[in-house]
Short mmCIF file of C-alpha atoms in Angstrom, two decimals:
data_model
loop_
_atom_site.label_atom_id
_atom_site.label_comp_id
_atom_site.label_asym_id
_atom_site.label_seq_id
_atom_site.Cartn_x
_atom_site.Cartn_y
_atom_site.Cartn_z
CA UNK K 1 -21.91 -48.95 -43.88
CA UNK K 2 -21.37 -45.73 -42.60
CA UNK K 3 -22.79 -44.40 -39.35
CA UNK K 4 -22.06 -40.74 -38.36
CA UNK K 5 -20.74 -40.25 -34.95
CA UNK K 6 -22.89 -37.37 -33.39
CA UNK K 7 -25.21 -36.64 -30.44
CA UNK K 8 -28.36 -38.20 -31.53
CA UNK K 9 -31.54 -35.98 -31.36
CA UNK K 10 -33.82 -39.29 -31.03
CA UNK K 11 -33.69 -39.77 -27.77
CA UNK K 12 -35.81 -37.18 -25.81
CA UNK K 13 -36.82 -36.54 -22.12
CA UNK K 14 -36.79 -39.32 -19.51
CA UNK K 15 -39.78 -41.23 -19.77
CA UNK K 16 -40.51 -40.13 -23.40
CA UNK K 17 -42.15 -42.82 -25.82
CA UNK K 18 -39.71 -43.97 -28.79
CA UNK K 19 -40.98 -45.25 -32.07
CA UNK K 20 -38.89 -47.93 -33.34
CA UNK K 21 -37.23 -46.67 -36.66
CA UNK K 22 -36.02 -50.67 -37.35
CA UNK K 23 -32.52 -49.62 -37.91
CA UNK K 24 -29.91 -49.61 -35.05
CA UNK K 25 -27.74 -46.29 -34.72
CA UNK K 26 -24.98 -44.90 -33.10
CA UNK K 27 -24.51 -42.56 -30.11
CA UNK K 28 -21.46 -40.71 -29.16
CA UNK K 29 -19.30 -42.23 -26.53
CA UNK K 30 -20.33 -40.53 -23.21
CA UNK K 31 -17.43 -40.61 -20.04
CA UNK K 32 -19.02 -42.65 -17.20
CA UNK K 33 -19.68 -41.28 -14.17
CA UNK K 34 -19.83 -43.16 -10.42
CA UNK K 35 -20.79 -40.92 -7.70
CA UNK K 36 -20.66 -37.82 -9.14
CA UNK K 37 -17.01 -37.79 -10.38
CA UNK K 38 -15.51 -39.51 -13.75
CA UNK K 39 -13.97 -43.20 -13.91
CA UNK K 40 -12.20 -42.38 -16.86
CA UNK K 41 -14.10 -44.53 -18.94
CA UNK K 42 -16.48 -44.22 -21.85
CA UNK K 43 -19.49 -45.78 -22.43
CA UNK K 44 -19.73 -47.42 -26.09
CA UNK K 45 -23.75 -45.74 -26.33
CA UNK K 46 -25.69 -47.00 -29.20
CA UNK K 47 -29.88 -47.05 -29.76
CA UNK K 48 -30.88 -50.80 -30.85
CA UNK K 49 -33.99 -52.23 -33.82
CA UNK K 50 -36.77 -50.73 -30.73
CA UNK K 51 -35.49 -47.56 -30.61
CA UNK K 52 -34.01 -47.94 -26.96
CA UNK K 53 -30.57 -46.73 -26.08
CA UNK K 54 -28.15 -49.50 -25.03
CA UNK K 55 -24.06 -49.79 -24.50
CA UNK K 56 -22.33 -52.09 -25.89
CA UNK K 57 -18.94 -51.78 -23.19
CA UNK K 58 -16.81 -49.52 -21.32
CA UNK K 59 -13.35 -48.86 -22.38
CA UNK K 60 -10.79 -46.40 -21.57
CA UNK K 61 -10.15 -44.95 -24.99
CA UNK K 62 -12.83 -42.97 -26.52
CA UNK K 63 -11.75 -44.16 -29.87
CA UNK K 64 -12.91 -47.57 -28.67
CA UNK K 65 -16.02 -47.18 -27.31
CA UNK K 66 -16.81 -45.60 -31.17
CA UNK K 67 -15.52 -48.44 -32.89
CA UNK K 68 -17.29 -50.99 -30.62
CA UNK K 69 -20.73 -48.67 -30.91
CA UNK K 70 -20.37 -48.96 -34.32
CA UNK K 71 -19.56 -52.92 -34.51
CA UNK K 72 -22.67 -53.36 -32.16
CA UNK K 73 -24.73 -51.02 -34.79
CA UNK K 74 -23.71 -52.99 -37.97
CA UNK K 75 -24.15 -56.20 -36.56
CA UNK K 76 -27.71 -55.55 -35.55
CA UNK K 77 -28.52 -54.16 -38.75
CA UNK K 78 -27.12 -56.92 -40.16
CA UNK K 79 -29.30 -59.08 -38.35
CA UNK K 80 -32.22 -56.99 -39.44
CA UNK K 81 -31.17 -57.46 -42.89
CA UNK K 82 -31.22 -61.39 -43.51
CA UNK K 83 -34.62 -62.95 -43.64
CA UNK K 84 -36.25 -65.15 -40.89
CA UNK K 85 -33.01 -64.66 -38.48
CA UNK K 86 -34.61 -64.59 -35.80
CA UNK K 87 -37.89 -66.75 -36.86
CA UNK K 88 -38.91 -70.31 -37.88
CA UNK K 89 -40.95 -71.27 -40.93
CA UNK K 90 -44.67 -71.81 -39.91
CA UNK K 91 -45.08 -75.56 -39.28
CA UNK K 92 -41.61 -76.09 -38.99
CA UNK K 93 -40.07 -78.38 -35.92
CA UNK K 94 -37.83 -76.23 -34.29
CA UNK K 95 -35.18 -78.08 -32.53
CA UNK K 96 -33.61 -77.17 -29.26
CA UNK K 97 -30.44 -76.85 -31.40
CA UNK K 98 -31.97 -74.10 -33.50
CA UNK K 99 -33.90 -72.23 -30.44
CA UNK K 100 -30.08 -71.99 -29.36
CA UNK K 101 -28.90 -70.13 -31.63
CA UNK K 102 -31.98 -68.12 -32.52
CA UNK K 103 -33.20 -67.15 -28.65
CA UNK K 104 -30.96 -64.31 -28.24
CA UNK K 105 -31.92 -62.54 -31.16
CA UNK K 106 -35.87 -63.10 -29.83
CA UNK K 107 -35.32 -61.58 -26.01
CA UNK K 108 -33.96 -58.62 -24.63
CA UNK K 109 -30.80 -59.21 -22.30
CA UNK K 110 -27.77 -57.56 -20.81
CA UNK K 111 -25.22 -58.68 -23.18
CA UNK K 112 -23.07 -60.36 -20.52
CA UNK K 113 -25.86 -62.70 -19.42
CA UNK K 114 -26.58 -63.82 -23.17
CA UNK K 115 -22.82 -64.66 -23.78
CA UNK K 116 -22.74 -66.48 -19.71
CA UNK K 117 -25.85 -68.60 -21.05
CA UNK K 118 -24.86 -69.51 -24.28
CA UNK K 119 -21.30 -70.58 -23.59
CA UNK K 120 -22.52 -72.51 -20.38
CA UNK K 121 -25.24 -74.35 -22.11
CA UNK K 122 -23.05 -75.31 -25.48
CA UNK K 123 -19.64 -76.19 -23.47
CA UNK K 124 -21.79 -78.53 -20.65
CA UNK K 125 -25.33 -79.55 -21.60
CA UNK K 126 -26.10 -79.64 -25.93
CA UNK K 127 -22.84 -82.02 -26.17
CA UNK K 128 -24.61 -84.50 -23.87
CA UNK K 129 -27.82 -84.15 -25.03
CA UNK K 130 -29.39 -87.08 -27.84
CA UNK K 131 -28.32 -85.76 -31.42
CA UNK K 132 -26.32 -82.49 -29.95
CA UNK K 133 -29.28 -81.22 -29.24
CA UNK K 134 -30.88 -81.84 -32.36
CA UNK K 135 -34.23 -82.77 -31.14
CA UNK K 136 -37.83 -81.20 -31.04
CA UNK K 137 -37.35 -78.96 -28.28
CA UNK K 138 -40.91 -80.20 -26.98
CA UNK K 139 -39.73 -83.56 -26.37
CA UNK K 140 -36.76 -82.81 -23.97
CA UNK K 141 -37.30 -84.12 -21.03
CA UNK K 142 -35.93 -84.07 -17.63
CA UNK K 143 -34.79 -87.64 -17.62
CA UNK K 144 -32.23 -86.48 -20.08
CA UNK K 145 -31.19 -83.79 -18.53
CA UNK K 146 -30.28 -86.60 -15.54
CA UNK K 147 -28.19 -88.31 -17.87
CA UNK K 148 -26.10 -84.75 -18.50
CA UNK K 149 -26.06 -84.11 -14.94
CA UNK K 150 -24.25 -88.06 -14.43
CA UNK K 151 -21.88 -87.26 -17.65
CA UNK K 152 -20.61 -83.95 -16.20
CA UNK K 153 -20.53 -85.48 -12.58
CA UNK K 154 -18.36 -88.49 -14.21
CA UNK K 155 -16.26 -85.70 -15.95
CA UNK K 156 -15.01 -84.59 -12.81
CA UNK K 157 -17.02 -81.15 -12.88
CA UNK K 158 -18.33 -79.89 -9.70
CA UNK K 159 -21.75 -79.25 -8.50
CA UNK K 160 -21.65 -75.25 -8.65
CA UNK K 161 -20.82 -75.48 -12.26
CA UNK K 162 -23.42 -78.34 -13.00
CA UNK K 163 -25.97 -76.39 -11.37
CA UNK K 164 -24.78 -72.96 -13.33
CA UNK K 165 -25.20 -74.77 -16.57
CA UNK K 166 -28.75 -76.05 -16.12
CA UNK K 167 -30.11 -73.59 -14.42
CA UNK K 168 -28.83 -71.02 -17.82
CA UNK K 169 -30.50 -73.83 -19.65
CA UNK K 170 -34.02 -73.01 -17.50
CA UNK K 171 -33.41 -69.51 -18.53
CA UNK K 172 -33.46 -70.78 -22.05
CA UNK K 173 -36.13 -72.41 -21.88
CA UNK K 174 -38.08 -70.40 -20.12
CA UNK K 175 -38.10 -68.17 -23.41
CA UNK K 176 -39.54 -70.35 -25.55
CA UNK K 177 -42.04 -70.98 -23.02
CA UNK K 178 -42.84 -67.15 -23.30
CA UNK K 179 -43.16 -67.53 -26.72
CA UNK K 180 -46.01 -70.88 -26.23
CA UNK K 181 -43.14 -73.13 -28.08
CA UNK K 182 -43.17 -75.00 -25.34
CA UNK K 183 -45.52 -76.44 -21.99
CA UNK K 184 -43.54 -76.85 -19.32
CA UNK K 185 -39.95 -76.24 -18.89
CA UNK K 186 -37.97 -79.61 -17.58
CA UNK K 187 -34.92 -77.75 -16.38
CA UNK K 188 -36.61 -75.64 -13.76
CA UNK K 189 -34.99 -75.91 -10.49
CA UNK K 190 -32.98 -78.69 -11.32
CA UNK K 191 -29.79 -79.43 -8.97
CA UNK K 192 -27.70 -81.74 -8.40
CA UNK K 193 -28.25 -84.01 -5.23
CA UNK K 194 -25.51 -82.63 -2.54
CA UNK K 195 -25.63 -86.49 -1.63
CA UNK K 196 -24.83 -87.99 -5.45
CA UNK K 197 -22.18 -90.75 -4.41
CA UNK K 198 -20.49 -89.58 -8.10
CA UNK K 199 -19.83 -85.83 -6.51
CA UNK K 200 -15.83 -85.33 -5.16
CA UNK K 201 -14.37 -87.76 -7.38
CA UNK K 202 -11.01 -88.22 -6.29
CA UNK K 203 -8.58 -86.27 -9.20
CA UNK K 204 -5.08 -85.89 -9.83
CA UNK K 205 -3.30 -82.91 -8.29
CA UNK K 206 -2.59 -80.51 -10.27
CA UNK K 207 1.37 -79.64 -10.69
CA UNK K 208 2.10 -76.37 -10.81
CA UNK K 209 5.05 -75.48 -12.87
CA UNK K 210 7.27 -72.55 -13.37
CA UNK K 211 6.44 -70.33 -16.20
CA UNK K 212 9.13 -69.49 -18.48
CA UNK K 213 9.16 -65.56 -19.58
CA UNK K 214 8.57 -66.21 -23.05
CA UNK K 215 5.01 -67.77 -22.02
CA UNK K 216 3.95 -65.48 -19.53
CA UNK K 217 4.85 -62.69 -22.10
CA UNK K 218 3.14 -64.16 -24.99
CA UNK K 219 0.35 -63.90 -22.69
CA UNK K 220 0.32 -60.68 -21.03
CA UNK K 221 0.38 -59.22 -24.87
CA UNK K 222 -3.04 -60.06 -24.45
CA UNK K 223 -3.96 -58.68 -21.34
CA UNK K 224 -6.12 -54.96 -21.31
CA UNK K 225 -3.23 -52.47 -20.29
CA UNK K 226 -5.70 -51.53 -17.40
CA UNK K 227 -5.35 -55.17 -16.49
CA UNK K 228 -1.61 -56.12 -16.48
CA UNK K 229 -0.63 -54.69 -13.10
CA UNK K 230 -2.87 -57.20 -11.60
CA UNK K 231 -1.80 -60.03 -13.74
CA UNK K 232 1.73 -59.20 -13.25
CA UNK K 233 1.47 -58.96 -9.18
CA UNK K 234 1.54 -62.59 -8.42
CA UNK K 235 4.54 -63.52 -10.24
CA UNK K 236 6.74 -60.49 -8.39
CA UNK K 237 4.73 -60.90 -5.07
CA UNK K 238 3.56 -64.19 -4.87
CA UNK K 239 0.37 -63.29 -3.36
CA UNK K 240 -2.62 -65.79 -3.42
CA UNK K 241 -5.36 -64.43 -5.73
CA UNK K 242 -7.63 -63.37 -2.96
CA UNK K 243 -5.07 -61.70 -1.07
CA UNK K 244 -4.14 -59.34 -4.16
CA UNK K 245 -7.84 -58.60 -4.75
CA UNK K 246 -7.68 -57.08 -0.97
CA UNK K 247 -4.57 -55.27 -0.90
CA UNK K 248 -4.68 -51.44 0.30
CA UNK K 249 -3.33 -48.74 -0.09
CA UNK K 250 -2.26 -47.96 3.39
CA UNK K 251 -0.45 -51.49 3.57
CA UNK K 252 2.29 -50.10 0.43
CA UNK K 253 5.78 -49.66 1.63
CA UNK K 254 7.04 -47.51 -1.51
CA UNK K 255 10.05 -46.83 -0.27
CA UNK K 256 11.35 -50.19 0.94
CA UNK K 257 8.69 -51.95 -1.95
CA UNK K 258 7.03 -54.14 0.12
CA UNK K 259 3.70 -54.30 1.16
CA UNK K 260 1.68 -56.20 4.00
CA UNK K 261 -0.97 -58.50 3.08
CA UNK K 262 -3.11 -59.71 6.00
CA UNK K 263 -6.99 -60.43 4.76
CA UNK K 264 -8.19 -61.72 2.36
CA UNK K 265 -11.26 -60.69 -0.35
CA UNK K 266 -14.39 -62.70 -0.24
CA UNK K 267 -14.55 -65.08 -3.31
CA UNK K 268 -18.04 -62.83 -4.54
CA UNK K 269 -16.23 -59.76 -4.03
CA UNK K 270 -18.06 -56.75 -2.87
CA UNK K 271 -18.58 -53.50 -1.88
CA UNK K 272 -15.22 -51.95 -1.47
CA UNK K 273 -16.31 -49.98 1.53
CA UNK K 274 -18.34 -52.72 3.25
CA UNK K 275 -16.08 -54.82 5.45
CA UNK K 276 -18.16 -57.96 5.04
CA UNK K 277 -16.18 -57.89 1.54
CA UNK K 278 -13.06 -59.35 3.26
CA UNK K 279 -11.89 -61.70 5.48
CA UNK K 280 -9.26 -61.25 7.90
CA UNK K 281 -5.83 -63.36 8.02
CA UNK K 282 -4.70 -65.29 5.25
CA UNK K 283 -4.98 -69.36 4.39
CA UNK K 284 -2.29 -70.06 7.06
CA UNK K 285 -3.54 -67.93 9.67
CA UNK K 286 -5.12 -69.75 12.69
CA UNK K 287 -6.47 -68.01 16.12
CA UNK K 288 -7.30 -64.67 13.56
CA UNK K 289 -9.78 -63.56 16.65
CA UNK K 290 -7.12 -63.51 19.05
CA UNK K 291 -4.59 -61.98 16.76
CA UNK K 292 -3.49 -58.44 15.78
CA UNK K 293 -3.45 -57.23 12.09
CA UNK K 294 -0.07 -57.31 12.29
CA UNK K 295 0.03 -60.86 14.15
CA UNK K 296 -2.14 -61.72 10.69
CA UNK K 297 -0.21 -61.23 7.81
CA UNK K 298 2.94 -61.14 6.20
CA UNK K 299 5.24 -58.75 4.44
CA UNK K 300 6.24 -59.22 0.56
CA UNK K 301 7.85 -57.72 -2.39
CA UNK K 302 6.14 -55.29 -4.22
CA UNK K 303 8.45 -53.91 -6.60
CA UNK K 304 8.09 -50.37 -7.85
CA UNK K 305 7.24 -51.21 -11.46
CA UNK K 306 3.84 -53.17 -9.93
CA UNK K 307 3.43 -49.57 -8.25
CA UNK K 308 3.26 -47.66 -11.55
CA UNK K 309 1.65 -50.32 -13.92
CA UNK K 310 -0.96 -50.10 -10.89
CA UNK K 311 -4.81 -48.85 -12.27
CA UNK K 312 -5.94 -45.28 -12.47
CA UNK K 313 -7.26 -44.95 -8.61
CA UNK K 314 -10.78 -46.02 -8.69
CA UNK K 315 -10.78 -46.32 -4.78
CA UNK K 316 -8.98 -44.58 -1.99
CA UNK K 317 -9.03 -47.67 -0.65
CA UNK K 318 -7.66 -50.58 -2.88
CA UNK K 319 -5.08 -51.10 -4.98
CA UNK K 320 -6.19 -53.46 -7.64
CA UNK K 321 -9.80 -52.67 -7.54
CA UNK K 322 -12.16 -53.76 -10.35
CA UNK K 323 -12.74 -51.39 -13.20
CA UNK K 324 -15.91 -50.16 -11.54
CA UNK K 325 -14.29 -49.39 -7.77
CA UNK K 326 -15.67 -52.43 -6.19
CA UNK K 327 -13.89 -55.50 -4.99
CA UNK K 328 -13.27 -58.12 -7.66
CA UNK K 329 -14.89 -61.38 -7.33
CA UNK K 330 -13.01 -64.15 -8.23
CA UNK K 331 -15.12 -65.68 -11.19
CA UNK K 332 -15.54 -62.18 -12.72
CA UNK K 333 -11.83 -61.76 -12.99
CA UNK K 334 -11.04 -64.92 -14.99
CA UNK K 335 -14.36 -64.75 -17.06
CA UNK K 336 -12.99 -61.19 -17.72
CA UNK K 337 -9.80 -60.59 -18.13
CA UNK K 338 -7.82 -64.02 -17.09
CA UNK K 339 -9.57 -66.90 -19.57
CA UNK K 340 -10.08 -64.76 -22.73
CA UNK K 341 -6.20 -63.96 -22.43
CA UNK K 342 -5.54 -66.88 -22.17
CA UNK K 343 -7.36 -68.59 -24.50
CA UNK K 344 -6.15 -65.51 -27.10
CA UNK K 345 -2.71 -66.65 -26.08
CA UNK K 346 -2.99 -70.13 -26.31
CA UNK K 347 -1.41 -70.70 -22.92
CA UNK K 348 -2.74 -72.71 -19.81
CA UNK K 349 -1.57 -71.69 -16.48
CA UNK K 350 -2.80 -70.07 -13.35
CA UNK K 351 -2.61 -67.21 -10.98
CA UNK K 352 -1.42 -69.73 -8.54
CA UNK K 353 1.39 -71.14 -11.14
CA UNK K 354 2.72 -67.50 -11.34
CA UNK K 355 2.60 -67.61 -7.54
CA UNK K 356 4.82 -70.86 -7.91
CA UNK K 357 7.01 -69.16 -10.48
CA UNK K 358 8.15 -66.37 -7.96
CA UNK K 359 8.79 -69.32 -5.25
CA UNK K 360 10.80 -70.97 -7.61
CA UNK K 361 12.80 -68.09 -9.00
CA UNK K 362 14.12 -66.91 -6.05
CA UNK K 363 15.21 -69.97 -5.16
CA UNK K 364 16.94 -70.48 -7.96
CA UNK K 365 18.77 -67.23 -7.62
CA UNK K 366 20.32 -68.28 -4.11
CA UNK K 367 17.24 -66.46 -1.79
CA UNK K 368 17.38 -68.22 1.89
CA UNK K 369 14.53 -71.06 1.47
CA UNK K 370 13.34 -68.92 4.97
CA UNK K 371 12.98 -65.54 3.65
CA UNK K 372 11.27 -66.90 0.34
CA UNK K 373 8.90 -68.95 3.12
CA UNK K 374 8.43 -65.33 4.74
CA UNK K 375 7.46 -64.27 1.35
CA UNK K 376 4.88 -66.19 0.40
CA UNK K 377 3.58 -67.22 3.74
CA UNK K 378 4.62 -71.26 4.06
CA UNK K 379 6.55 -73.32 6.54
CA UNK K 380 10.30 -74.12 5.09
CA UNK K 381 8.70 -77.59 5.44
CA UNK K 382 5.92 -76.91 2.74
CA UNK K 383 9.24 -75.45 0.52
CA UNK K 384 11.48 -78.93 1.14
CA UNK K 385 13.83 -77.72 3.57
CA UNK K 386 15.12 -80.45 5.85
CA UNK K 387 12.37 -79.66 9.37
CA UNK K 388 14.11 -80.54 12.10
CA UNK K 389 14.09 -78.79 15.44
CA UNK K 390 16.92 -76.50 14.65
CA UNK K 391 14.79 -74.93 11.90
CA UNK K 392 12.04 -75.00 13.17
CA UNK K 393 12.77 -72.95 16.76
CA UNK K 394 16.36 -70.93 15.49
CA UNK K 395 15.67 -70.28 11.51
CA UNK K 396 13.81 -66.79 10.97
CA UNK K 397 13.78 -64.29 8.07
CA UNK K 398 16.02 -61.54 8.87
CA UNK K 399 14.90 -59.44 6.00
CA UNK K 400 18.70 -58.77 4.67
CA UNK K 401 17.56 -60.52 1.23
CA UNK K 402 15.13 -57.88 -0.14
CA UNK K 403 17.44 -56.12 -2.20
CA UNK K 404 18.67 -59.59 -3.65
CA UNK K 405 15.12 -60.85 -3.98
CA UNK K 406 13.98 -57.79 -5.71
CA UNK K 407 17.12 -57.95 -8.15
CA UNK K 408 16.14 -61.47 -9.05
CA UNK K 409 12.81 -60.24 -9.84
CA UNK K 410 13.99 -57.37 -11.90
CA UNK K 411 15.85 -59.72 -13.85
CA UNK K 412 13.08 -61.84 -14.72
CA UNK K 413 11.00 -58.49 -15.33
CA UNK K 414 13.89 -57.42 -17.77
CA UNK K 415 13.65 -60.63 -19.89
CA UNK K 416 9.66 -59.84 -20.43
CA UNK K 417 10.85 -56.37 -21.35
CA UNK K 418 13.18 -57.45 -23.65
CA UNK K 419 10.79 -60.55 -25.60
CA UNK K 420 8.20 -57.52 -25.89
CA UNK K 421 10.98 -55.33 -27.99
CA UNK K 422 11.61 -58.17 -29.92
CA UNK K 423 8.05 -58.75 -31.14
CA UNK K 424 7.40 -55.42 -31.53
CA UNK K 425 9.82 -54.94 -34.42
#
C-alpha cells in the first residue's frame, strides 16, 4: 500500500468536527517542541479509522518517524480490512481469552498503556487462570483471581507487581463492562493483603557476575544510539543506577574525567527542576543532614568517551536526562530502553552487574582494592580486603591510580570497539 507523505489538508482549526473517512492516513513527521525550543525529535503524526490525529513515537531521525507513521497507517487499515476483528458473532460466548485480544482494537488508548496492560495481564494473570483464560468472561470470579494472587505470591513476585497486574486486569475489564458484556467487574480494587504470611519469601541472592565484552557488546548493538551513553556509564563508572540518573552537569571534571556523584534520583523520577526529584547522599551515606555536599559523595571515573557518547542536551541541568528533559524513573528506563535490549539480545544481566564488572576489572588490572573502594563507594571490607585496624584507620585513596584505572577501562572499551568492527563486516 502506498501512502503519500504530505501535509494533510484534513485536519482543520482547533476544535473543528472531523468526519471519519474509515481509512487511517499519514501525516508528515513534525519536530517536537518543549517550551518553545526544539528537542530534536520528530513526532511519527498519523490520523487513525475516526478521523483523529494520533502519533505513533518520537524518534530522532525524520526518516523514522515516516516509516513508523506509515507502519501504524497500514496496520490499522489492515485491521479495518479483515471482517469481525474487532467483534464477536451475535450469540456467541466470548471468552475472557478472546476479549484479550480483541479489547484494544474496541477502546481508544495511549499506545503505551495498551502494550503495559496486555503484557502485564498475559505474563501474570491468563496463565493462572482455569483453561488460560478460556472461560466465559461472565463467570470469572474474584475467588479465582485469589488463587492467581497465591500462585504469583508462591512464585516469589512481589506485591507492587501483583497489584500492577490486576489492577491492568480491572482496566480490562472495566471495558467490557462499558460495552454491557459484563455486570460487575471482580478485579476492582483488588490488592494483595500487606499482611499475606506468603509475601517476602526468603530467595536466593542473586550473584552478580562479570560481563565479558563480547556480551555486553552483543547487547549494546541493540541499544537506541541516543541510549548507549547511559548504558555504557555504569560499566566505566560504576555508578548505582539512581546515582547516574542524577548526575549534573556542574559535578563533570572534563579535564581530569571524573565526576562527583553525591544524590541520588527518586525511583519515580521527576521534574528535572524540582528538587523533590532527588535525594541527597548516596546508599552508604549516613548523617546526610549534618553533612556537606561534598562530605556526601564520592568522586569516579568518567572517561571522556562517556562525555561525547553523552545525549543531545535536553537539560542544562543533567547529564543523562530522559528523552523528554525530565528525570528518568527507574521502571521507565528498563521498560524502555534496558529489557527490550535485552531481550533483542538474548542476554540477562543488570545495570548493577555492569557496576560489578568495573569493580572487578580494575582489580584485575592491579588497581589498589582502596582506590577501586573510593570508586564505587564501599568499605575495602565489602571488596575482601583483609579489615583489620591498620586498614581501616591508615589505608586511604591517594588518587595516583586514575590514569591506570582509566587505561584499564580504555582497554576494555577498545575490545567493544574492536567486536563491533568485526560484526560489521
Amino acid at each position: 500500500m502506498c501512502v503519500h507523505i504530505g501535509r494533510s489538508t484534513e485536519v482543520g482549526t482547533k476544535g473543528a468536527q472531523r468526519k471519519p473517512s474509515g481509512e487511517a492516513r499519514q501525516l508528515a513527521s513534525s519536530p517536537e517542541s518543549k517550551r518553545g525550543a526544539r528537542t530534536g525529535y520528530f513526532l511519527a503524526r498519523y490520523v487513525d479509522l475516526e478521523g483523529r490525529p494520533r502519533q505513533a513515537g518520537r524518534f530522532k531521525r525524520k526518516g523514522d518517524a515516516n516509516r513508523a507513521s506509515l507502519e501504524k497507517v497500514n496496520e490499522l487499515n489492515a485491521q479495518r480490512a479483515t471482517p469481525g476483528a474487532a467483534r464477536t458473532m451475535p450469540g456467541a460466548v466470548l471468552t475472557l481469552a478472546r476479549w484479550h485480544e480483541i479489547w484494544p482494537l474496541r477502546v481508544r488508548r495511549d499506545e503505551r498503556t495498551i502494550t503495559t496492560n496486555k503484557h502485564r495481564v498475559s505474563k501474570y494473570v491468563i496463565p493462572h487462570l482455569p483453561e488460560q483464560g478460556r472461560i466465559p468472561v461472565g463467570d470469572l470470579t474474584r475467588g479465582m483471581l485469589h488463587d492467581v494472587q497465591v500462585a504469583l505470591l508462591e512464585a516469589g513476585y512481589a506485591k507492587s507487581t501483583i497489584d500492577g497486574a490486576v489492577s491492568s486486569l480491572s482496566a480490562v475489564l472495566g471495558y467490557a463492562m462499558d460495552e454491557g458484556r459484563i455486570e460487575t467487574n471482580p478485579a476492582y480494587r483488588m490488592r494483595v493483603d500487606p499482611d499475606d504470611p506468603l509475601l517476602n519469601p526468603t530467595r536466593d541472592q542473586r550473584q552478580r557476575r562479570y560481563i565479558p565484552p563480547d556480551e555486553f557488546a552483543r547487547f549494546l548493538r541493540h541499544v537506541k544510539p541516543q541510549h548507549r551513553a547511559v548504558c555504557l556509564a555504569p560499566l566505566v563508572s560504576g555508578c548505582r543506577t539512581q546515582e547516574l540518573f542524577a548526575l549534573e552537569r556542574s559535578d563533570l571534571d572534563q579535564k581530569r574525567q571524573l565526576v562527583f556523584v553525591h544524590q541520588r534520583a527518586r525511583v519515580l523520577g521527576g521534574d528535572a527542576n524540582d528538587d523533590a526529584a532527588f535525594r541527597p547522599g548516596l546508599k552508604t551515606t549516613k548523617g546526610v543532614r549534618r553533612k556537606s555536599k561534598e562530605e556526601c559523595g564520592r568522586w569516579t571515573l568518567f572517561p571522556a568517551v562517556l562525555s561525547s557518547a553523552a545525549p543531545v542536551r535536553l537539560h542544562r541541568r543533567l547529564i543523562f536526562p530522559s528523552p523528554t528533559g525530565r528525570v528518568w524513573g527507574q521502571r521507565n528506563f528498563y521498560r524502555d530502553v534496558w529489557d527490550p535490549a535485552s531481550a533483542k539480545a538474548g542476554t540477562s544481566f543488570t545495570v548493577y552487574d555492569l557496576r560489578h564488572t568495573f569493580t572487578s576489572h580494575l582489580l584485575a588490572n592491579g588497581i589498589p582494592t582502596v582506590e577501586v573502594a573510593a570508586y564505587v563507594g564501599h568499605s575495602t571490607r565489602q571488596l575482601g580486603d583483609l579489615d583489620n585496624t591498620t586498614t581501616r584507620v591508615y589505608q586511604h585513596p591517594t588518587g595516583e591510580y586514575r590514569e591506570a584505572a582509566l587505561e584499564a577501562i580504555s582497554g576494555y572499551l577498545a575490545q567493544l570497539d574492536t567486536l563491533r568492527r568485526a560484526s560489521a563486516r
